[in-house]
Amino acid sequence: MPSVSAIRPTRPVFPVVVTLLSLALTGLFLAGGARAADAESPVDWQSWSPAVFERADREDKLVLLDLGAVWCHWCHVMDRETYANPDVAAYLAEHYVAVKVDQDRRPDLANRFRDYGWPATIVFNAGGTEIVKRAGYIPPEKFMRLLTAIVADPSPEAATRTDTVDEFVGSPLLTETVRDELLDMHERSYDWDNGGLDLAQKFLDRDSVEYALREAWQGDEREARKARQTLDASYNLIDPVWGGIYQYSTGGDWHYPHFEKIMTSQAGYLRIYALAYAQWQDPDDLRAARGTIDYLNTFLSGPDGAFYTSQDADVIPGQHSAGYFEKGDEARRQEGIPRVDTHRYARENGWAIEALTRFHDATGDTAALDRARQAARWVLAERRLPGGGFRHDANDPAGPYLGDSLAMGRACLSLYRSTAERPWLDCATGAAGFIDRHFRQHGAGFITSVAEPGVPVAPAARIEENISVTRFANLLHHYTGDPAWRTLAEHGMRYLATPAIATARVEEAGILLADQELARAPRHFTIVGAKDDPQARALYRLALAEPGDYKRIEWWDREEGPLPNPDVQYPATDRAAAYVCTDKRCSLPAFDGDRYADVIARLTHPADSDNRPTED
């Protein structure tokens, strides 16, 4: 079969990344991430709190929430053109209590309204009932018509399907009907002309690409082509000068990027590029991953080892920057550098840590692992809560939020897999216990935040977070043998398997991934030998580099006592030995890398497939 590169019409261009010192000298990093228009705005902006609804009730007003992001171009435009309009400001003062929130700082609100994009405009009555939700920039004249129409008739608009689900399925696995519908959605939603989902906005949907990679590894050539085409197309979102991933492209293809660089994109793409490289050993995936790490280390790294949150889309807030990003390094510097939000959130650091460990596992890059450890130690020291969970920031206005404990739980489990250092597994189980105690929703699933006292807007459940909890808890069950984590995973899956939730959106390949994982045990690799034994280290490195993310990899140094989940009895040998188990059998010991690779291939690799896409 031809190589992966044989199906590419062009080769991607990868960046040369500048140094952090030169950036620091510009003085353009944004401490705290406040939205720049706030101080000069004629609108009397309030913070989200119980007092907002008390005031609205007392003054017979509505509550308007402007939910945006410090990195968001259209948020800047709306601040500059719409909220700066004196007629808009006056009408808001008369009829509304206006609230402005940075969505990165408030994951509870961000997750509730994420589908509306930023800026999101939401209007509530004083009792917390949602009346209107609108997505994106609204010009002043249109905004005035909307505000006056709501005042004239403050009746709530229809709720969405997932807003109204209150009964969940009893089984923690998908029915055949729902599974078939999800598979059909996965197929129908693909854009064969351009790659990625068939949407006006182009981005690398991580779950759909991971699902395609998994099916490709099983020999599905059609899914292999989906994954390869989308990965190749996503290279267009890499900044060719400084590196880093632009958030998405408009226009139905990959050539009109929005230039903000947010951590969810950096970490999410890095993780997928690492998984793709482990599977296909394609040098372009490796370069894309390395360039992303260079960007993180250059632009989004603090001096204390923690990661920052985002970099703005605009050099001057509200002014398009396409021309700026067409320039080279020196010309950009002459104009300035887009601001970096220096908040150090536990959630964003967890995402970066997990992605870096995946890169280490695929490549053996110890610098990436060291960087992941450094960030994790900072978060443990600065963001950990009593009981094993994590706060979002140094001082949170509400919370705790599910995303922080979830991201750090996954990060710690990933560090345990990469290092076999048991304190990381303790961190993961602590986070899982915190999730169970604080975010478990009645019936099924997990809510995004602890309820905020006095605020009449209840926290919501989010599909993405429930997929992530389900997969994390299930894998943690296999590492520890503790049935509580399997129960936690099944609680999440009952939410996801509910038809109105599973099929509510364009594509939910993450639910297919979770369903597959709950139905079978992960591939299980165990190395038995001393941690300072070079042969044991080599065997462990080989297991880490195996394709796929659904793996259980353990290193048993008998001096440390039994494994956390001693469900397999390994014989005593006079030298380091390696084993691989499936849900049906375990191998005999292998004592060298070539033999172990052969055993892994015979027991776990799909037959008659080199796992690569071919030409039509």
PDB file of N, CA, C and O in Angstrom, residues 306-358:
ATOM      1  N   ALA A 306       3.381  26.872  35.278  1.00  0.00           N
ATOM      2  CA  ALA A 306       1.983  26.703  34.899  1.00  0.00           C
ATOM      3  C   ALA A 306       1.745  27.249  33.495  1.00  0.00           C
ATOM      4  O   ALA A 306       2.523  28.060  32.980  1.00  0.00           O
ATOM      5  N   PHE A 307       0.656  26.813  32.881  1.00  0.00           N
ATOM      6  CA  PHE A 307       0.285  27.289  31.556  1.00  0.00           C
ATOM      7  C   PHE A 307      -0.754  28.391  31.651  1.00  0.00           C
ATOM      8  O   PHE A 307      -1.650  28.350  32.494  1.00  0.00           O
ATOM      9  N   TYR A 308      -0.621  29.374  30.765  1.00  0.00           N
ATOM     10  CA  TYR A 308      -1.613  30.430  30.633  1.00  0.00           C
ATOM     11  C   TYR A 308      -2.819  29.925  29.826  1.00  0.00           C
ATOM     12  O   TYR A 308      -2.835  28.791  29.345  1.00  0.00           O
ATOM     13  N   THR A 309      -3.793  30.814  29.625  1.00  0.00           N
ATOM     14  CA  THR A 309      -5.094  30.387  29.118  1.00  0.00           C
ATOM     15  C   THR A 309      -5.279  30.579  27.623  1.00  0.00           C
ATOM     16  O   THR A 309      -5.801  29.688  26.954  1.00  0.00           O
ATOM     17  N   SER A 310      -4.861  31.713  27.078  1.00  0.00           N
ATOM     18  CA  SER A 310      -5.180  32.010  25.680  1.00  0.00           C
ATOM     19  C   SER A 310      -4.357  33.174  25.177  1.00  0.00           C
ATOM     20  O   SER A 310      -3.740  33.908  25.961  1.00  0.00           O
ATOM     21  N   GLN A 311      -4.380  33.356  23.860  1.00  0.00           N
ATOM     22  CA  GLN A 311      -3.824  34.549  23.229  1.00  0.00           C
ATOM     23  C   GLN A 311      -4.899  35.159  22.334  1.00  0.00           C
ATOM     24  O   GLN A 311      -5.613  34.450  21.611  1.00  0.00           O
ATOM     25  N   ASP A 312      -5.006  36.473  22.382  1.00  0.00           N
ATOM     26  CA  ASP A 312      -6.069  37.206  21.690  1.00  0.00           C
ATOM     27  C   ASP A 312      -5.975  37.047  20.175  1.00  0.00           C
ATOM     28  O   ASP A 312      -4.905  36.803  19.620  1.00  0.00           O
ATOM     29  N   ALA A 313      -7.140  37.211  19.518  1.00  0.00           N
ATOM     30  CA  ALA A 313      -7.183  37.206  18.058  1.00  0.00           C
ATOM     31  C   ALA A 313      -6.703  38.521  17.454  1.00  0.00           C
ATOM     32  O   ALA A 313      -6.310  38.553  16.283  1.00  0.00           O
ATOM     33  N   ASP A 314      -6.766  39.607  18.216  1.00  0.00           N
ATOM     34  CA  ASP A 314      -6.500  40.937  17.672  1.00  0.00           C
ATOM     35  C   ASP A 314      -5.288  41.572  18.347  1.00  0.00           C
ATOM     36  O   ASP A 314      -5.072  41.412  19.544  1.00  0.00           O
ATOM     37  N   VAL A 315      -4.539  42.331  17.561  1.00  0.00           N
ATOM     38  CA  VAL A 315      -3.505  43.182  18.150  1.00  0.00           C
ATOM     39  C   VAL A 315      -4.165  44.388  18.804  1.00  0.00           C
ATOM     40  O   VAL A 315      -3.845  44.759  19.936  1.00  0.00           O
ATOM     41  N   ILE A 316      -5.093  45.008  18.078  1.00  0.00           N
ATOM     42  CA  ILE A 316      -5.918  46.090  18.620  1.00  0.00           C
ATOM     43  C   ILE A 316      -7.330  45.539  18.755  1.00  0.00           C
ATOM     44  O   ILE A 316      -7.930  45.137  17.751  1.00  0.00           O
ATOM     45  N   PRO A 317      -7.881  45.457  19.956  1.00  0.00           N
ATOM     46  CA  PRO A 317      -9.184  44.818  20.138  1.00  0.00           C
ATOM     47  C   PRO A 317     -10.244  45.378  19.204  1.00  0.00           C
ATOM     48  O   PRO A 317     -10.442  46.589  19.101  1.00  0.00           O
ATOM     49  N   GLY A 318     -10.912  44.461  18.492  1.00  0.00           N
ATOM     50  CA  GLY A 318     -11.997  44.840  17.603  1.00  0.00           C
ATOM     51  C   GLY A 318     -11.583  45.127  16.181  1.00  0.00           C
ATOM     52  O   GLY A 318     -12.451  45.329  15.322  1.00  0.00           O
ATOM     53  N   GLN A 319     -10.287  45.127  15.891  1.00  0.00           N
ATOM     54  CA  GLN A 319      -9.818  45.359  14.527  1.00  0.00           C
ATOM     55  C   GLN A 319      -9.319  44.038  13.935  1.00  0.00           C
ATOM     56  O   GLN A 319      -8.530  43.335  14.554  1.00  0.00           O
ATOM     57  N   HIS A 320      -9.809  43.709  12.739  1.00  0.00           N
ATOM     58  CA  HIS A 320      -9.430  42.458  12.085  1.00  0.00           C
ATOM     59  C   HIS A 320      -7.907  42.361  11.948  1.00  0.00           C
ATOM     60  O   HIS A 320      -7.238  43.348  11.651  1.00  0.00           O
ATOM     61  N   SER A 321      -7.389  41.139  12.116  1.00  0.00           N
ATOM     62  CA  SER A 321      -5.941  40.944  12.139  1.00  0.00           C
ATOM     63  C   SER A 321      -5.439  40.043  11.023  1.00  0.00           C
ATOM     64  O   SER A 321      -4.309  39.553  11.096  1.00  0.00           O
ATOM     65  N   ALA A 322      -6.253  39.806   9.980  1.00  0.00           N
ATOM     66  CA  ALA A 322      -5.809  38.916   8.917  1.00  0.00           C
ATOM     67  C   ALA A 322      -4.512  39.415   8.283  1.00  0.00           C
ATOM     68  O   ALA A 322      -3.585  38.636   8.041  1.00  0.00           O
ATOM     69  N   GLY A 323      -4.427  40.710   8.024  1.00  0.00           N
ATOM     70  CA  GLY A 323      -3.213  41.258   7.441  1.00  0.00           C
ATOM     71  C   GLY A 323      -2.013  41.097   8.353  1.00  0.00           C
ATOM     72  O   GLY A 323      -0.895  40.831   7.907  1.00  0.00           O
ATOM     73  N   TYR A 324      -2.232  41.253   9.644  1.00  0.00           N
ATOM     74  CA  TYR A 324      -1.158  41.096  10.624  1.00  0.00           C
ATOM     75  C   TYR A 324      -0.580  39.692  10.583  1.00  0.00           C
ATOM     76  O   TYR A 324       0.643  39.498  10.562  1.00  0.00           O
ATOM     77  N   PHE A 325      -1.461  38.680  10.557  1.00  0.00           N
ATOM     78  CA  PHE A 325      -0.980  37.300  10.621  1.00  0.00           C
ATOM     79  C   PHE A 325      -0.416  36.812   9.290  1.00  0.00           C
ATOM     80  O   PHE A 325       0.142  35.716   9.244  1.00  0.00           O
ATOM     81  N   GLU A 326      -0.536  37.618   8.234  1.00  0.00           N
ATOM     82  CA  GLU A 326       0.142  37.294   6.982  1.00  0.00           C
ATOM     83  C   GLU A 326       1.609  37.715   7.015  1.00  0.00           C
ATOM     84  O   GLU A 326       2.381  37.321   6.140  1.00  0.00           O
ATOM     85  N   LYS A 327       1.994  38.515   8.009  1.00  0.00           N
ATOM     86  CA  LYS A 327       3.352  39.050   8.069  1.00  0.00           C
ATOM     87  C   LYS A 327       4.301  38.096   8.774  1.00  0.00           C
ATOM     88  O   LYS A 327       3.889  37.164   9.465  1.00  0.00           O
ATOM     89  N   GLY A 328       5.581  38.369   8.574  1.00  0.00           N
ATOM     90  CA  GLY A 328       6.604  37.604   9.246  1.00  0.00           C
ATOM     91  C   GLY A 328       6.833  38.099  10.666  1.00  0.00           C
ATOM     92  O   GLY A 328       6.198  39.048  11.139  1.00  0.00           O
ATOM     93  N   ASP A 329       7.786  37.485  11.331  1.00  0.00           N
ATOM     94  CA  ASP A 329       8.042  37.754  12.740  1.00  0.00           C
ATOM     95  C   ASP A 329       8.389  39.219  12.988  1.00  0.00           C
ATOM     96  O   ASP A 329       7.783  39.889  13.835  1.00  0.00           O
ATOM     97  N   GLU A 330       9.340  39.752  12.241  1.00  0.00           N
ATOM     98  CA  GLU A 330       9.801  41.121  12.501  1.00  0.00           C
ATOM     99  C   GLU A 330       8.692  42.140  12.258  1.00  0.00           C
ATOM    100  O   GLU A 330       8.493  43.073  13.062  1.00  0.00           O
ATOM    101  N   ALA A 331       7.936  41.966  11.170  1.00  0.00           N
ATOM    102  CA  ALA A 331       6.873  42.918  10.861  1.00  0.00           C
ATOM    103  C   ALA A 331       5.757  42.860  11.901  1.00  0.00           C
ATOM    104  O   ALA A 331       5.177  43.894  12.254  1.00  0.00           O
ATOM    105  N   ARG A 332       5.476  41.692  12.395  1.00  0.00           N
ATOM    106  CA  ARG A 332       4.465  41.584  13.454  1.00  0.00           C
ATOM    107  C   ARG A 332       4.911  42.343  14.705  1.00  0.00           C
ATOM    108  O   ARG A 332       4.139  43.075  15.315  1.00  0.00           O
ATOM    109  N   ARG A 333       6.156  42.161  15.053  1.00  0.00           N
ATOM    110  CA  ARG A 333       6.652  42.790  16.292  1.00  0.00           C
ATOM    111  C   ARG A 333       6.585  44.319  16.224  1.00  0.00           C
ATOM    112  O   ARG A 333       6.405  44.979  17.242  1.00  0.00           O
ATOM    113  N   GLN A 334       6.761  44.828  15.038  1.00  0.00           N
ATOM    114  CA  GLN A 334       6.708  46.285  14.897  1.00  0.00           C
ATOM    115  C   GLN A 334       5.318  46.819  15.233  1.00  0.00           C
ATOM    116  O   GLN A 334       5.179  47.970  15.659  1.00  0.00           O
ATOM    117  N   GLU A 335       4.288  45.995  15.036  1.00  0.00           N
ATOM    118  CA  GLU A 335       2.920  46.404  15.365  1.00  0.00           C
ATOM    119  C   GLU A 335       2.522  46.036  16.782  1.00  0.00           C
ATOM    120  O   GLU A 335       1.574  46.597  17.327  1.00  0.00           O
ATOM    121  N   GLY A 336       3.207  45.069  17.366  1.00  0.00           N
ATOM    122  CA  GLY A 336       2.846  44.574  18.683  1.00  0.00           C
ATOM    123  C   GLY A 336       2.452  43.117  18.625  1.00  0.00           C
ATOM    124  O   GLY A 336       2.392  42.518  17.551  1.00  0.00           O
ATOM    125  N   ILE A 337       2.184  42.551  19.784  1.00  0.00           N
ATOM    126  CA  ILE A 337       1.852  41.133  19.879  1.00  0.00           C
ATOM    127  C   ILE A 337       0.506  40.993  20.585  1.00  0.00           C
ATOM    128  O   ILE A 337       0.276  41.631  21.618  1.00  0.00           O
ATOM    129  N   PRO A 338      -0.400  40.183  20.042  1.00  0.00           N
ATOM    130  CA  PRO A 338      -1.702  39.992  20.700  1.00  0.00           C
ATOM    131  C   PRO A 338      -1.536  39.556  22.150  1.00  0.00           C
ATOM    132  O   PRO A 338      -0.638  38.788  22.491  1.00  0.00           O
ATOM    133  N   ARG A 339      -2.419  40.066  22.986  1.00  0.00           N
ATOM    134  CA  ARG A 339      -2.297  39.871  24.424  1.00  0.00           C
ATOM    135  C   ARG A 339      -2.517  38.416  24.830  1.00  0.00           C
ATOM    136  O   ARG A 339      -3.308  37.696  24.236  1.00  0.00           O
ATOM    137  N   VAL A 340      -1.820  38.033  25.859  1.00  0.00           N
ATOM    138  CA  VAL A 340      -1.967  36.709  26.449  1.00  0.00           C
ATOM    139  C   VAL A 340      -2.694  36.842  27.775  1.00  0.00           C
ATOM    140  O   VAL A 340      -2.355  37.697  28.598  1.00  0.00           O
ATOM    141  N   ASP A 341      -3.718  36.034  27.962  1.00  0.00           N
ATOM    142  CA  ASP A 341      -4.447  35.988  29.227  1.00  0.00           C
ATOM    143  C   ASP A 341      -3.656  35.105  30.181  1.00  0.00           C
ATOM    144  O   ASP A 341      -3.533  33.898  29.979  1.00  0.00           O
ATOM    145  N   THR A 342      -3.116  35.706  31.225  1.00  0.00           N
ATOM    146  CA  THR A 342      -2.211  34.989  32.130  1.00  0.00           C
ATOM    147  C   THR A 342      -2.916  34.324  33.307  1.00  0.00           C
ATOM    148  O   THR A 342      -2.260  33.939  34.272  1.00  0.00           O
ATOM    149  N   HIS A 343      -4.226  34.188  33.250  1.00  0.00           N
ATOM    150  CA  HIS A 343      -4.868  33.312  34.222  1.00  0.00           C
ATOM    151  C   HIS A 343      -4.277  31.914  34.098  1.00  0.00           C
ATOM    152  O   HIS A 343      -4.015  31.428  32.996  1.00  0.00           O
ATOM    153  N   ARG A 344      -4.108  31.251  35.214  1.00  0.00           N
ATOM    154  CA  ARG A 344      -3.582  29.884  35.226  1.00  0.00           C
ATOM    155  C   ARG A 344      -4.646  28.996  35.859  1.00  0.00           C
ATOM    156  O   ARG A 344      -4.668  28.794  37.069  1.00  0.00           O
ATOM    157  N   TYR A 345      -5.539  28.491  35.016  1.00  0.00           N
ATOM    158  CA  TYR A 345      -6.655  27.685  35.481  1.00  0.00           C
ATOM    159  C   TYR A 345      -6.245  26.218  35.575  1.00  0.00           C
ATOM    160  O   TYR A 345      -5.484  25.709  34.742  1.00  0.00           O
ATOM    161  N   ALA A 346      -6.777  25.530  36.572  1.00  0.00           N
ATOM    162  CA  ALA A 346      -6.482  24.102  36.719  1.00  0.00           C
ATOM    163  C   ALA A 346      -6.946  23.323  35.489  1.00  0.00           C
ATOM    164  O   ALA A 346      -6.251  22.415  35.018  1.00  0.00           O
ATOM    165  N   ARG A 347      -8.116  23.658  34.973  1.00  0.00           N
ATOM    166  CA  ARG A 347      -8.666  22.925  33.826  1.00  0.00           C
ATOM    167  C   ARG A 347      -7.740  23.008  32.617  1.00  0.00           C
ATOM    168  O   ARG A 347      -7.390  21.971  32.015  1.00  0.00           O
ATOM    169  N   GLU A 348      -7.354  24.215  32.242  1.00  0.00           N
ATOM    170  CA  GLU A 348      -6.493  24.379  31.074  1.00  0.00           C
ATOM    171  C   GLU A 348      -5.141  23.710  31.280  1.00  0.00           C
ATOM    172  O   GLU A 348      -4.570  23.142  30.336  1.00  0.00           O
ATOM    173  N   ASN A 349      -4.604  23.770  32.490  1.00  0.00           N
ATOM    174  CA  ASN A 349      -3.346  23.075  32.753  1.00  0.00           C
ATOM    175  C   ASN A 349      -3.521  21.566  32.652  1.00  0.00           C
ATOM    176  O   ASN A 349      -2.650  20.870  32.124  1.00  0.00           O
ATOM    177  N   GLY A 350      -4.647  21.043  33.128  1.00  0.00           N
ATOM    178  CA  GLY A 350      -4.902  19.612  33.000  1.00  0.00           C
ATOM    179  C   GLY A 350      -4.942  19.171  31.549  1.00  0.00           C
ATOM    180  O   GLY A 350      -4.392  18.120  31.185  1.00  0.00           O
ATOM    181  N   TRP A 351      -5.609  19.977  30.710  1.00  0.00           N
ATOM    182  CA  TRP A 351      -5.647  19.639  29.285  1.00  0.00           C
ATOM    183  C   TRP A 351      -4.238  19.573  28.703  1.00  0.00           C
ATOM    184  O   TRP A 351      -3.907  18.644  27.957  1.00  0.00           O
ATOM    185  N   ALA A 352      -3.418  20.568  29.023  1.00  0.00           N
ATOM    186  CA  ALA A 352      -2.058  20.601  28.470  1.00  0.00           C
ATOM    187  C   ALA A 352      -1.221  19.436  28.987  1.00  0.00           C
ATOM    188  O   ALA A 352      -0.453  18.825  28.230  1.00  0.00           O
ATOM    189  N   ILE A 353      -1.358  19.121  30.262  1.00  0.00           N
ATOM    190  CA  ILE A 353      -0.585  18.023  30.851  1.00  0.00           C
ATOM    191  C   ILE A 353      -0.911  16.705  30.166  1.00  0.00           C
ATOM    192  O   ILE A 353      -0.014  15.947  29.780  1.00  0.00           O
ATOM    193  N   GLU A 354      -2.199  16.418  29.997  1.00  0.00           N
ATOM    194  CA  GLU A 354      -2.579  15.162  29.341  1.00  0.00           C
ATOM    195  C   GLU A 354      -2.034  15.100  27.921  1.00  0.00           C
ATOM    196  O   GLU A 354      -1.526  14.057  27.481  1.00  0.00           O
ATOM    197  N   ALA A 355      -2.131  16.196  27.184  1.00  0.00           N
ATOM    198  CA  ALA A 355      -1.630  16.205  25.810  1.00  0.00           C
ATOM    199  C   ALA A 355      -0.123  15.976  25.758  1.00  0.00           C
ATOM    200  O   ALA A 355       0.383  15.239  24.902  1.00  0.00           O
ATOM    201  N   LEU A 356       0.604  16.601  26.660  1.00  0.00           N
ATOM    202  CA  LEU A 356       2.057  16.417  26.684  1.00  0.00           C
ATOM    203  C   LEU A 356       2.442  14.984  27.013  1.00  0.00           C
ATOM    204  O   LEU A 356       3.409  14.446  26.459  1.00  0.00           O
ATOM    205  N   THR A 357       1.705  14.345  27.911  1.00  0.00           N
ATOM    206  CA  THR A 357       2.014  12.939  28.205  1.00  0.00           C
ATOM    207  C   THR A 357       1.757  12.059  26.991  1.00  0.00           C
ATOM    208  O   THR A 357       2.505  11.109  26.741  1.00  0.00           O
ATOM    209  N   ARG A 358       0.708  12.362  26.231  1.00  0.00           N
ATOM    210  CA  ARG A 358       0.452  11.563  25.034  1.00  0.00           C
ATOM    211  C   ARG A 358       1.584  11.729  24.024  1.00  0.00           C
ATOM    212  O   ARG A 358       1.976  10.769  23.352  1.00  0.00           O
TER     213      ARG A 358
END
